[in-house]
PDB file of C-alpha atoms in Angstrom:
ATOM      1  CA  MET A 350       2.659   5.811   1.094  1.00 94.00           C
ATOM      2  CA  ARG A 351       6.256   5.143   0.103  1.00 96.00           C
ATOM      3  CA  THR A 352       8.139   8.025  -1.450  1.00 96.00           C
ATOM      4  CA  LEU A 353      11.613   7.907  -2.985  1.00 96.00           C
ATOM      5  CA  GLN A 354      14.420  10.420  -2.982  1.00 96.00           C
ATOM      6  CA  GLN A 355      14.926  11.694  -6.509  1.00 97.00           C
ATOM      7  CA  PRO A 356      18.458  12.263  -7.887  1.00 97.00           C
ATOM      8  CA  GLY A 357      17.965  16.031  -7.945  1.00 97.00           C
ATOM      9  CA  ALA A 358      16.533  18.576  -5.570  1.00 97.00           C
ATOM     10  CA  ALA A 359      12.749  18.952  -5.447  1.00 97.00           C
ATOM     11  CA  LEU A 360      11.577  21.727  -7.758  1.00 98.00           C
ATOM     12  CA  GLU A 361       8.741  24.181  -7.157  1.00 97.00           C
ATOM     13  CA  PRO A 362       5.902  24.418  -7.747  1.00 97.00           C
ATOM     14  CA  ARG A 363       4.948  20.778  -7.211  1.00 98.00           C
ATOM     15  CA  ARG A 364       2.053  21.088  -9.629  1.00 98.00           C
ATOM     16  CA  LEU A 365       2.422  22.749 -13.020  1.00 98.00           C
ATOM     17  CA  VAL A 366      -0.824  23.882 -14.620  1.00 98.00           C
ATOM     18  CA  ALA A 367      -1.464  25.731 -17.878  1.00 98.00           C
ATOM     19  CA  ARG A 368      -4.973  26.629 -19.094  1.00 98.00           C
ATOM     20  CA  GLY A 369      -6.389  26.609 -22.587  1.00 98.00           C
ATOM     21  CA  GLU A 370      -9.233  25.378 -24.762  1.00 98.00           C
ATOM     22  CA  VAL A 371     -10.181  22.392 -26.857  1.00 98.00           C
ATOM     23  CA  GLY A 372     -10.092  23.696 -30.420  1.00 96.00           C
ATOM     24  CA  GLU A 373     -11.356  20.690 -32.316  1.00 95.00           C
ATOM     25  CA  GLU A 374     -12.623  17.192 -31.571  1.00 97.00           C
ATOM     26  CA  LEU A 375     -11.682  14.454 -34.027  1.00 98.00           C
ATOM     27  CA  ARG A 376     -12.249  10.765 -34.454  1.00 98.00           C
ATOM     28  CA  VAL A 377      -9.144   9.433 -36.208  1.00 98.00           C
ATOM     29  CA  VAL A 378      -8.618   5.988 -37.705  1.00 98.00           C
ATOM     30  CA  LEU A 379      -4.947   5.336 -38.324  1.00 98.00           C
ATOM     31  CA  ARG A 380      -4.740   2.997 -41.301  1.00 97.00           C
ATOM     32  CA  GLU A 381      -3.190  -0.484 -41.477  1.00 98.00           C
ATOM     33  CA  GLY A 382       0.572  -0.456 -41.633  1.00 98.00           C
ATOM     34  CA  SER A 383       1.007   2.910 -39.890  1.00 98.00           C
ATOM     35  CA  ASP A 384       3.122   3.170 -36.762  1.00 98.00           C
ATOM     36  CA  LEU A 385       0.885   4.482 -33.996  1.00 98.00           C
ATOM     37  CA  LEU A 386       3.351   6.846 -32.342  1.00 98.00           C
ATOM     38  CA  THR A 387       4.927   8.474 -35.385  1.00 97.00           C
ATOM     39  CA  GLY A 388       1.896   8.071 -37.630  1.00 97.00           C
ATOM     40  CA  LEU A 389      -0.635   9.730 -35.368  1.00 98.00           C
ATOM     41  CA  ALA A 390       1.729  12.598 -34.591  1.00 97.00           C
ATOM     42  CA  GLU A 391       2.358  13.059 -38.329  1.00 96.00           C
ATOM     43  CA  VAL A 392      -1.274  13.086 -39.446  1.00 97.00           C
ATOM     44  CA  LEU A 393      -2.249  15.484 -36.668  1.00 97.00           C
ATOM     45  CA  ALA A 394       0.681  17.773 -37.489  1.00 96.00           C
ATOM     46  CA  ALA A 395      -0.480  17.787 -41.113  1.00 96.00           C
ATOM     47  CA  ARG A 396      -3.781  19.217 -39.848  1.00 96.00           C
ATOM     48  CA  GLY A 397      -1.951  21.843 -37.806  1.00 96.00           C
ATOM     49  CA  ILE A 398      -2.486  20.081 -34.490  1.00 97.00           C
ATOM     50  CA  ALA A 399       0.558  20.240 -32.233  1.00 96.00           C
ATOM     51  CA  ASP A 400      -1.011  19.532 -28.849  1.00 98.00           C
ATOM     52  CA  ALA A 401      -3.771  17.093 -27.966  1.00 98.00           C
ATOM     53  CA  ALA A 402      -5.303  14.785 -25.384  1.00 98.00           C
ATOM     54  CA  VAL A 403      -5.847  11.395 -27.003  1.00 98.00           C
ATOM     55  CA  GLN A 404      -7.933   8.376 -26.059  1.00 98.00           C
ATOM     56  CA  LEU A 405      -7.296   5.128 -27.927  1.00 98.00           C
ATOM     57  CA  THR A 406     -10.706   3.561 -28.277  1.00 97.00           C
ATOM     58  CA  GLY A 407     -10.545   0.738 -30.808  1.00 98.00           C
ATOM     59  CA  GLY A 408      -8.752  -1.306 -33.390  1.00 98.00           C
ATOM     60  CA  GLY A 409      -5.556  -3.246 -33.007  1.00 98.00           C
ATOM     61  CA  PHE A 410      -2.048  -3.982 -34.125  1.00 98.00           C
ATOM     62  CA  SER A 411      -0.274  -6.457 -36.384  1.00 98.00           C
ATOM     63  CA  SER A 412       2.735  -6.219 -34.103  1.00 98.00           C
ATOM     64  CA  LEU A 413       3.497  -4.257 -30.981  1.00 98.00           C
ATOM     65  CA  GLN A 414       6.212  -3.716 -28.403  1.00 98.00           C
ATOM     66  CA  TYR A 415       5.764  -2.228 -24.962  1.00 98.00           C
ATOM     67  CA  LEU A 416       7.948  -1.233 -22.027  1.00 97.00           C
ATOM     68  CA  THR A 417       7.329  -1.502 -18.308  1.00 95.00           C
ATOM     69  CA  GLY A 418       9.117   0.338 -15.524  1.00 93.00           C
ATOM     70  CA  GLN A 419      11.770  -1.019 -13.209  1.00 92.00           C
ATOM     71  CA  PRO A 420      14.270   0.343 -10.681  1.00 92.00           C
ATOM     72  CA  ASP A 421      17.273   2.003 -12.303  1.00 93.00           C
ATOM     73  CA  ALA A 422      20.299  -0.050 -11.275  1.00 92.00           C
ATOM     74  CA  SER A 423      22.667   2.749 -12.333  1.00 93.00           C
ATOM     75  CA  GLY A 424      21.186   5.065  -9.731  1.00 89.00           C
ATOM     76  CA  ARG A 425      20.972   7.927 -12.209  1.00 94.00           C
ATOM     77  CA  ARG A 426      17.204   7.814 -11.922  1.00 96.00           C
ATOM     78  CA  ILE A 427      14.625   6.316  -9.603  1.00 94.00           C
ATOM     79  CA  ALA A 428      13.164   4.139 -12.325  1.00 94.00           C
ATOM     80  CA  THR A 429      13.759   3.356 -15.941  1.00 94.00           C
ATOM     81  CA  TYR A 430      12.247   1.168 -18.645  1.00 95.00           C
ATOM     82  CA  GLY A 431      13.080  -2.504 -18.876  1.00 93.00           C
ATOM     83  CA  PRO A 432      13.741  -4.337 -22.152  1.00 95.00           C
ATOM     84  CA  PRO A 433      10.832  -4.316 -24.615  1.00 97.00           C
ATOM     85  CA  THR A 434       8.274  -7.093 -24.741  1.00 97.00           C
ATOM     86  CA  ALA A 435       7.328  -7.908 -28.323  1.00 98.00           C
ATOM     87  CA  LEU A 436       3.906  -9.247 -29.281  1.00 98.00           C
ATOM     88  CA  GLU A 437       3.007 -10.812 -32.591  1.00 94.00           C
ATOM     89  CA  GLY A 438      -0.379  -9.897 -33.959  1.00 92.00           C
ATOM     90  CA  PRO A 439      -3.190  -9.779 -33.942  1.00 97.00           C
ATOM     91  CA  VAL A 440      -3.041  -7.622 -30.826  1.00 98.00           C
ATOM     92  CA  MET A 441      -6.319  -6.039 -29.793  1.00 98.00           C
ATOM     93  CA  LEU A 442      -6.428  -2.622 -28.171  1.00 98.00           C
ATOM     94  CA  VAL A 443      -8.303  -2.511 -24.868  1.00 97.00           C
ATOM     95  CA  GLY A 444      -7.643   1.125 -24.084  1.00 97.00           C
ATOM     96  CA  GLY A 445      -4.982   3.775 -24.000  1.00 98.00           C
ATOM     97  CA  ASN A 446      -4.192   7.358 -23.147  1.00 98.00           C
ATOM     98  CA  ALA A 447      -1.763   9.597 -24.995  1.00 98.00           C
ATOM     99  CA  ILE A 448      -0.513  13.148 -24.814  1.00 98.00           C
ATOM    100  CA  LEU A 449       0.625  14.922 -28.007  1.00 98.00           C
ATOM    101  CA  GLY A 450       3.119  17.702 -27.542  1.00 98.00           C
ATOM    102  CA  ARG A 451       6.502  18.808 -28.871  1.00 97.00           C
ATOM    103  CA  ASP A 452      10.021  17.709 -28.139  1.00 96.00           C
ATOM    104  CA  ALA A 453      12.836  20.090 -27.288  1.00 94.00           C
ATOM    105  CA  ALA A 454      13.442  20.738 -30.999  1.00 95.00           C
ATOM    106  CA  GLY A 455       9.792  21.573 -31.601  1.00 94.00           C
ATOM    107  CA  ARG A 456       8.954  18.318 -33.365  1.00 95.00           C
ATOM    108  CA  PRO A 457       5.693  16.460 -32.639  1.00 95.00           C
ATOM    109  CA  LEU A 458       5.988  13.869 -29.891  1.00 97.00           C
ATOM    110  CA  LEU A 459       3.344  11.438 -28.633  1.00 97.00           C
ATOM    111  CA  HIS A 460       3.583   9.882 -25.158  1.00 98.00           C
ATOM    112  CA  CYS A 461       1.310   6.830 -25.073  1.00 98.00           C
ATOM    113  CA  HIS A 462       0.435   4.098 -22.570  1.00 98.00           C
ATOM    114  CA  ALA A 463      -2.013   1.335 -23.468  1.00 98.00           C
ATOM    115  CA  VAL A 464      -3.553  -1.979 -22.474  1.00 98.00           C
ATOM    116  CA  VAL A 465      -3.849  -4.723 -25.118  1.00 98.00           C
ATOM    117  CA  VAL A 466      -4.881  -8.363 -25.430  1.00 98.00           C
ATOM    118  CA  ASP A 467      -2.690 -10.792 -27.385  1.00 97.00           C
ATOM    119  CA  ARG A 468      -3.842 -13.607 -29.636  1.00 96.00           C
ATOM    120  CA  GLU A 469      -3.933 -16.015 -26.671  1.00 96.00           C
ATOM    121  CA  GLY A 470      -6.163 -13.706 -24.676  1.00 96.00           C
ATOM    122  CA  ARG A 471      -3.435 -12.507 -22.317  1.00 97.00           C
ATOM    123  CA  VAL A 472      -3.553  -8.898 -21.147  1.00 97.00           C
ATOM    124  CA  HIS A 473      -0.459  -6.739 -21.535  1.00 97.00           C
ATOM    125  CA  GLY A 474       0.264  -3.073 -21.101  1.00 97.00           C
ATOM    126  CA  GLY A 475       2.886  -0.424 -20.824  1.00 97.00           C
ATOM    127  CA  HIS A 476       4.600   2.484 -22.497  1.00 97.00           C
ATOM    128  CA  LEU A 477       4.429   2.215 -26.286  1.00 98.00           C
ATOM    129  CA  PRO A 478       7.685   3.158 -28.027  1.00 98.00           C
ATOM    130  CA  ALA A 479       7.888   4.705 -31.482  1.00 97.00           C
ATOM    131  CA  GLY A 480       8.357   2.673 -34.625  1.00 97.00           C
ATOM    132  CA  VAL A 481       7.186  -0.711 -33.367  1.00 98.00           C
ATOM    133  CA  CYS A 482       3.428  -0.477 -32.844  1.00 98.00           C
ATOM    134  CA  ILE A 483       1.992  -1.160 -36.285  1.00 98.00           C
ATOM    135  CA  ALA A 484      -1.737  -0.751 -36.932  1.00 98.00           C
ATOM    136  CA  GLY A 485      -3.500  -3.939 -37.999  1.00 98.00           C
ATOM    137  CA  PRO A 486      -6.171  -4.446 -40.673  1.00 98.00           C
ATOM    138  CA  GLU A 487      -8.836  -2.678 -38.639  1.00 97.00           C
ATOM    139  CA  GLY A 488      -6.579   0.310 -37.986  1.00 98.00           C
ATOM    140  CA  VAL A 489      -6.276   2.072 -34.634  1.00 98.00           C
ATOM    141  CA  VAL A 490      -9.169   4.294 -33.570  1.00 98.00           C
ATOM    142  CA  CYS A 491      -8.392   7.411 -31.547  1.00 98.00           C
ATOM    143  CA  HIS A 492     -10.497  10.234 -30.156  1.00 98.00           C
ATOM    144  CA  VAL A 493      -8.451  13.407 -30.226  1.00 98.00           C
ATOM    145  CA  ALA A 494      -9.130  16.630 -28.338  1.00 98.00           C
ATOM    146  CA  ALA A 495      -6.896  19.175 -30.055  1.00 98.00           C
ATOM    147  CA  LEU A 496      -5.707  21.837 -27.618  1.00 98.00           C
ATOM    148  CA  THR A 497      -5.328  25.545 -28.301  1.00 98.00           C
ATOM    149  CA  GLY A 498      -3.504  28.026 -26.119  1.00 98.00           C
ATOM    150  CA  VAL A 499      -1.863  25.248 -24.114  1.00 98.00           C
ATOM    151  CA  GLY A 500       0.266  22.215 -24.721  1.00 97.00           C
ATOM    152  CA  PHE A 501       3.136  20.098 -23.514  1.00 98.00           C
ATOM    153  CA  ARG A 502       6.813  20.707 -24.272  1.00 98.00           C
ATOM    154  CA  VAL A 503       9.740  18.463 -23.455  1.00 98.00           C
ATOM    155  CA  GLY A 504      12.151  20.029 -21.010  1.00 97.00           C
ATOM    156  CA  GLU A 505      15.073  18.862 -18.903  1.00 97.00           C
ATOM    157  CA  ASP A 506      13.952  17.964 -15.398  1.00 98.00           C
ATOM    158  CA  SER A 507      16.879  18.110 -12.984  1.00 98.00           C
ATOM    159  CA  GLU A 508      14.805  16.599 -10.188  1.00 98.00           C
ATOM    160  CA  THR A 509      14.198  13.278 -11.964  1.00 98.00           C
ATOM    161  CA  ASN A 510      17.114  13.456 -14.419  1.00 97.00           C
ATOM    162  CA  TYR A 511      14.702  12.956 -17.307  1.00 97.00           C
ATOM    163  CA  SER A 512      13.619  15.023 -20.282  1.00 96.00           C
ATOM    164  CA  ILE A 513       9.852  15.023 -19.974  1.00 97.00           C
ATOM    165  CA  PHE A 514       6.684  16.877 -20.903  1.00 98.00           C
ATOM    166  CA  HIS A 515       5.835  20.072 -19.067  1.00 98.00           C
ATOM    167  CA  PRO A 516       2.659  22.111 -19.540  1.00 98.00           C
ATOM    168  CA  ALA A 517       3.213  25.278 -21.510  1.00 96.00           C
ATOM    169  CA  GLU A 518       1.166  28.068 -22.964  1.00 94.00           C
ATOM    170  CA  ALA A 519       1.066  27.607 -26.737  1.00 87.00           C
TER     171      ALA A 519
ATOM    172  CA  MET B 653     -39.471   2.277 -15.991  1.00 89.00           C
ATOM    173  CA  ILE B 654     -35.716   2.642 -15.801  1.00 92.00           C
ATOM    174  CA  GLU B 655     -34.595   5.580 -13.685  1.00 93.00           C
ATOM    175  CA  ALA B 656     -31.448   7.623 -14.104  1.00 95.00           C
ATOM    176  CA  ALA B 657     -30.049  10.870 -12.835  1.00 94.00           C
ATOM    177  CA  PHE B 658     -29.078  13.521 -15.342  1.00 94.00           C
ATOM    178  CA  GLU B 659     -26.983  16.595 -15.137  1.00 95.00           C
ATOM    179  CA  ARG B 660     -26.994  18.777 -18.239  1.00 96.00           C
ATOM    180  CA  GLY B 661     -23.902  20.785 -18.950  1.00 97.00           C
ATOM    181  CA  ARG B 662     -21.076  21.429 -21.311  1.00 97.00           C
ATOM    182  CA  LEU B 663     -17.337  20.980 -21.390  1.00 97.00           C
ATOM    183  CA  GLY B 664     -15.289  24.105 -20.810  1.00 97.00           C
ATOM    184  CA  ARG B 665     -11.630  25.044 -20.603  1.00 98.00           C
ATOM    185  CA  VAL B 666      -8.834  22.550 -20.293  1.00 98.00           C
ATOM    186  CA  ALA B 667      -5.980  22.342 -17.841  1.00 98.00           C
ATOM    187  CA  ALA B 668      -2.695  20.759 -18.907  1.00 98.00           C
ATOM    188  CA  ILE B 669      -1.111  19.506 -15.696  1.00 98.00           C
ATOM    189  CA  ARG B 670       2.137  17.928 -14.569  1.00 98.00           C
ATOM    190  CA  LEU B 671       2.346  16.426 -11.084  1.00 98.00           C
ATOM    191  CA  ARG B 672       5.916  16.228  -9.795  1.00 98.00           C
ATOM    192  CA  PRO B 673       7.232  13.208  -7.858  1.00 98.00           C
ATOM    193  CA  ASN B 674       6.194  11.892  -4.480  1.00 98.00           C
ATOM    194  CA  GLN B 675       2.805  13.588  -4.144  1.00 98.00           C
ATOM    195  CA  ASP B 676      -0.278  11.420  -4.131  1.00 98.00           C
ATOM    196  CA  LEU B 677      -2.067  11.103  -7.471  1.00 98.00           C
ATOM    197  CA  VAL B 678      -5.565  11.793  -6.147  1.00 98.00           C
ATOM    198  CA  GLU B 679      -4.539  14.512  -3.684  1.00 98.00           C
ATOM    199  CA  GLY B 680      -2.309  16.110  -6.314  1.00 98.00           C
ATOM    200  CA  VAL B 681      -5.130  16.348  -8.840  1.00 98.00           C
ATOM    201  CA  GLU B 682      -7.404  17.806  -6.162  1.00 98.00           C
ATOM    202  CA  ALA B 683      -4.791  20.357  -5.123  1.00 98.00           C
ATOM    203  CA  ALA B 684      -4.188  21.382  -8.741  1.00 98.00           C
ATOM    204  CA  CYS B 685      -7.917  21.938  -9.178  1.00 98.00           C
ATOM    205  CA  ALA B 686      -8.243  23.863  -5.915  1.00 98.00           C
ATOM    206  CA  GLU B 687      -5.257  26.059  -6.792  1.00 97.00           C
ATOM    207  CA  HIS B 688      -6.783  26.966 -10.163  1.00 97.00           C
ATOM    208  CA  GLY B 689     -10.461  27.314  -9.317  1.00 97.00           C
ATOM    209  CA  ILE B 690     -11.570  24.107 -11.040  1.00 98.00           C
ATOM    210  CA  ALA B 691     -14.638  22.695  -9.289  1.00 97.00           C
ATOM    211  CA  ARG B 692     -15.746  20.027 -11.747  1.00 98.00           C
ATOM    212  CA  ALA B 693     -13.742  18.343 -14.461  1.00 98.00           C
ATOM    213  CA  VAL B 694     -13.320  15.171 -16.449  1.00 98.00           C
ATOM    214  CA  VAL B 695     -10.076  13.414 -17.391  1.00 98.00           C
ATOM    215  CA  ARG B 696      -9.433  13.705 -21.139  1.00 98.00           C
ATOM    216  CA  SER B 697      -6.068  11.902 -20.953  1.00 98.00           C
ATOM    217  CA  GLY B 698      -3.413  10.984 -18.419  1.00 98.00           C
ATOM    218  CA  VAL B 699      -0.008   9.266 -18.674  1.00 98.00           C
ATOM    219  CA  GLY B 700       2.457   8.665 -15.883  1.00 97.00           C
ATOM    220  CA  SER B 701       4.133   6.409 -13.347  1.00 97.00           C
ATOM    221  CA  LEU B 702       3.859   5.622  -9.658  1.00 98.00           C
ATOM    222  CA  VAL B 703       6.338   4.602  -6.963  1.00 97.00           C
ATOM    223  CA  ASP B 704       3.877   1.927  -5.814  1.00 97.00           C
ATOM    224  CA  ALA B 705       0.155   1.654  -6.422  1.00 98.00           C
ATOM    225  CA  GLU B 706      -2.846   1.108  -4.213  1.00 98.00           C
ATOM    226  CA  LEU B 707      -6.066   0.231  -5.994  1.00 98.00           C
ATOM    227  CA  ALA B 708      -9.435  -0.118  -4.313  1.00 97.00           C
ATOM    228  CA  TYR B 709     -12.528  -1.998  -5.388  1.00 96.00           C
ATOM    229  CA  GLY B 710     -15.963  -2.783  -4.043  1.00 92.00           C
ATOM    230  CA  ARG B 711     -17.988  -1.065  -1.345  1.00 90.00           C
ATOM    231  CA  GLY B 712     -18.861  -1.662   2.284  1.00 91.00           C
ATOM    232  CA  GLU B 713     -18.216  -5.150   3.544  1.00 91.00           C
ATOM    233  CA  GLY B 714     -17.153  -6.234   0.074  1.00 90.00           C
ATOM    234  CA  ALA B 715     -14.530  -3.521  -0.266  1.00 93.00           C
ATOM    235  CA  GLY B 716     -10.990  -4.581  -0.944  1.00 94.00           C
ATOM    236  CA  GLY B 717      -7.729  -3.288  -2.193  1.00 95.00           C
ATOM    237  CA  VAL B 718      -4.496  -4.349  -3.763  1.00 97.00           C
ATOM    238  CA  ARG B 719      -1.048  -2.895  -3.265  1.00 98.00           C
ATOM    239  CA  VAL B 720       1.358  -3.135  -6.191  1.00 98.00           C
ATOM    240  CA  GLU B 721       5.053  -2.633  -5.588  1.00 96.00           C
ATOM    241  CA  GLY B 722       7.259  -0.663  -7.964  1.00 94.00           C
ATOM    242  CA  PRO B 723       9.003   1.610  -8.449  1.00 95.00           C
ATOM    243  CA  GLY B 724       8.044   2.481 -11.956  1.00 95.00           C
ATOM    244  CA  VAL B 725       4.450   1.245 -11.880  1.00 97.00           C
ATOM    245  CA  GLU B 726       3.053   2.488 -15.184  1.00 97.00           C
ATOM    246  CA  ILE B 727      -0.388   4.090 -15.302  1.00 98.00           C
ATOM    247  CA  LEU B 728      -1.812   2.551 -18.474  1.00 97.00           C
ATOM    248  CA  THR B 729      -5.306   4.010 -18.585  1.00 97.00           C
ATOM    249  CA  LEU B 730      -6.713   6.781 -16.432  1.00 98.00           C
ATOM    250  CA  ALA B 731     -10.299   7.960 -16.331  1.00 97.00           C
ATOM    251  CA  GLY B 732     -12.428   9.845 -13.880  1.00 98.00           C
ATOM    252  CA  GLU B 733     -13.771  13.127 -12.734  1.00 98.00           C
ATOM    253  CA  VAL B 734     -13.455  15.885 -10.170  1.00 98.00           C
ATOM    254  CA  ARG B 735     -16.538  17.109  -8.286  1.00 98.00           C
ATOM    255  CA  PRO B 736     -16.984  19.257  -5.171  1.00 97.00           C
ATOM    256  CA  ASP B 737     -17.455  17.595  -1.799  1.00 96.00           C
ATOM    257  CA  GLY B 738     -19.908  18.790   0.805  1.00 95.00           C
ATOM    258  CA  ASP B 739     -17.575  21.626   1.727  1.00 95.00           C
ATOM    259  CA  GLY B 740     -17.100  22.671  -1.885  1.00 95.00           C
ATOM    260  CA  ARG B 741     -13.559  21.330  -2.166  1.00 96.00           C
ATOM    261  CA  PRO B 742     -12.626  19.485  -5.368  1.00 98.00           C
ATOM    262  CA  ARG B 743     -12.748  15.734  -4.878  1.00 98.00           C
ATOM    263  CA  ALA B 744     -11.202  13.407  -7.506  1.00 98.00           C
ATOM    264  CA  GLU B 745     -12.486   9.928  -8.289  1.00 98.00           C
ATOM    265  CA  LEU B 746      -9.884   8.327 -10.552  1.00 98.00           C
ATOM    266  CA  ARG B 747      -9.909   4.794 -11.909  1.00 98.00           C
ATOM    267  CA  GLY B 748      -7.654   2.963 -14.261  1.00 98.00           C
ATOM    268  CA  THR B 749      -5.218   0.191 -15.028  1.00 98.00           C
ATOM    269  CA  ILE B 750      -1.548  -0.198 -14.182  1.00 98.00           C
ATOM    270  CA  SER B 751       1.328  -2.519 -14.954  1.00 97.00           C
ATOM    271  CA  ASP B 752       3.909  -3.611 -12.404  1.00 96.00           C
ATOM    272  CA  PRO B 753       7.615  -4.122 -13.169  1.00 93.00           C
ATOM    273  CA  ASP B 754       6.879  -7.757 -14.086  1.00 94.00           C
ATOM    274  CA  GLY B 755       4.231  -6.731 -16.604  1.00 94.00           C
ATOM    275  CA  ARG B 756       1.233  -7.847 -14.550  1.00 96.00           C
ATOM    276  CA  ILE B 757      -1.850  -5.716 -15.114  1.00 97.00           C
ATOM    277  CA  TYR B 758      -4.141  -4.494 -12.343  1.00 97.00           C
ATOM    278  CA  GLY B 759      -7.196  -2.263 -12.292  1.00 97.00           C
ATOM    279  CA  GLY B 760      -9.309  -0.378  -9.814  1.00 97.00           C
ATOM    280  CA  ALA B 761      -9.889   2.973  -8.197  1.00 98.00           C
ATOM    281  CA  PHE B 762      -6.728   4.833  -7.217  1.00 98.00           C
ATOM    282  CA  ALA B 763      -6.880   4.965  -3.417  1.00 98.00           C
ATOM    283  CA  ARG B 764      -6.398   8.359  -1.805  1.00 97.00           C
ATOM    284  CA  GLY B 765      -2.954   8.622  -0.233  1.00 97.00           C
ATOM    285  CA  GLY B 766      -1.647   5.405  -1.740  1.00 98.00           C
ATOM    286  CA  ASN B 767      -0.250   6.383  -5.118  1.00 98.00           C
ATOM    287  CA  ALA B 768       2.879   8.513  -5.012  1.00 98.00           C
ATOM    288  CA  ILE B 769       3.978   9.844  -8.373  1.00 98.00           C
ATOM    289  CA  CYS B 770       7.271   8.224  -9.427  1.00 97.00           C
ATOM    290  CA  ILE B 771       8.599  10.351 -12.309  1.00 97.00           C
ATOM    291  CA  THR B 772       5.607  12.333 -13.564  1.00 98.00           C
ATOM    292  CA  LEU B 773       1.925  12.489 -14.289  1.00 98.00           C
ATOM    293  CA  GLU B 774       0.954  14.307 -17.494  1.00 98.00           C
ATOM    294  CA  LEU B 775      -2.743  15.042 -17.348  1.00 98.00           C
ATOM    295  CA  VAL B 776      -5.377  16.898 -19.329  1.00 98.00           C
ATOM    296  CA  LEU B 777      -8.550  17.813 -17.436  1.00 98.00           C
ATOM    297  CA  GLN B 778     -11.493  19.553 -19.032  1.00 98.00           C
ATOM    298  CA  GLU B 779     -13.919  21.514 -16.913  1.00 98.00           C
ATOM    299  CA  TRP B 780     -17.461  20.249 -16.680  1.00 98.00           C
ATOM    300  CA  LEU B 781     -19.930  23.129 -16.432  1.00 97.00           C
ATOM    301  CA  PRO B 782     -23.420  22.087 -15.321  1.00 96.00           C
ATOM    302  CA  GLU B 783     -26.363  24.207 -16.389  1.00 95.00           C
ATOM    303  CA  ALA B 784     -27.535  26.562 -13.669  1.00 78.00           C
ATOM    304  CA  GLN B 785     -30.053  25.234 -11.167  1.00 57.00           C
ATOM    305  CA  GLY B 786     -33.614  26.049 -12.150  1.00 48.00           C
ATOM    306  CA  ALA B 787     -32.871  26.252 -15.880  1.00 45.00           C
ATOM    307  CA  PRO B 788     -35.774  25.068 -18.095  1.00 49.00           C
ATOM    308  CA  SER B 789     -35.616  21.346 -18.834  1.00 45.00           C
ATOM    309  CA  PRO B 790     -37.631  18.788 -20.774  1.00 47.00           C
ATOM    310  CA  ALA B 791     -40.462  17.209 -18.781  1.00 44.00           C
ATOM    311  CA  GLY B 792     -39.352  14.229 -16.784  1.00 43.00           C
ATOM    312  CA  THR B 793     -35.690  15.208 -16.474  1.00 43.00           C
ATOM    313  CA  ALA B 794     -33.798  17.420 -14.106  1.00 41.00           C
ATOM    314  CA  ALA B 795     -31.609  20.145 -15.568  1.00 41.00           C
ATOM    315  CA  SER B 796     -29.107  19.796 -12.816  1.00 41.00           C
ATOM    316  CA  GLU B 797     -28.787  17.705  -9.720  1.00 42.00           C
ATOM    317  CA  GLU B 798     -25.841  16.409  -7.760  1.00 42.00           C
ATOM    318  CA  VAL B 799     -25.379  12.755  -8.623  1.00 45.00           C
TER     319      VAL B 799
END
């Protein structure tokens, strides 16, 4: 198994774990025209949900962009995102996982990866950025497990040189 | 008559987990569970990246695998469960889809020891709590059995 030297020293512990409960289970249909990343975070925040485990289970997009990873030529990090790939709709959702937490300023933040099929039947997938994944006529269907007592918070990670989610007691 | 195995239970507490770089995905999930007394669990969500990926498929003579070179292989979907092995240690069976740096999509079971975390894995597991052995059950079903 290949491993790569990160830009910063390895931090301990190697596994971060925080325990909590599922407070509420919801089936959410994000309506046509909504951006998945900002829209889902917003509607869940309006219900008082700041942390959640999300499964994308149905629906599709009228337009979507996604990012895939690549080596970081600058050397600042092991890997970074490449340029976005843009898909014109209809784009059908095959599946996706997302984590809802908060950024460093305490604002809702959704980290989402998904697999989709374009209008020619080609399969695509990657990290979904905010603002460019627009729900289509059927909406986007999500199953949300709202978390209580635990969540994810963005923090600086000197090992990877990224700001990323870390488990936290909530 | 169609036969199936049933295990009645309920979902319990969750664990919000981050795996740091260079540990194996499967072994890291197992270690996290062992360190926190989690014997059985199901993946509720998982998002992350791998240095390279090794996916397995099939069984026995038909078994195969594919190695996908990164770095920065994105885990797109992740599903699976953790159950105890014969010695009571947590054993993770994780399956999913990935994309390589060229945007090609692959799927399979994440092979033990073949999937080093690249930047991070953000994971939510929820404990699966089977009903106690010997609990009353409807006729024709088993309340609990290892499947």
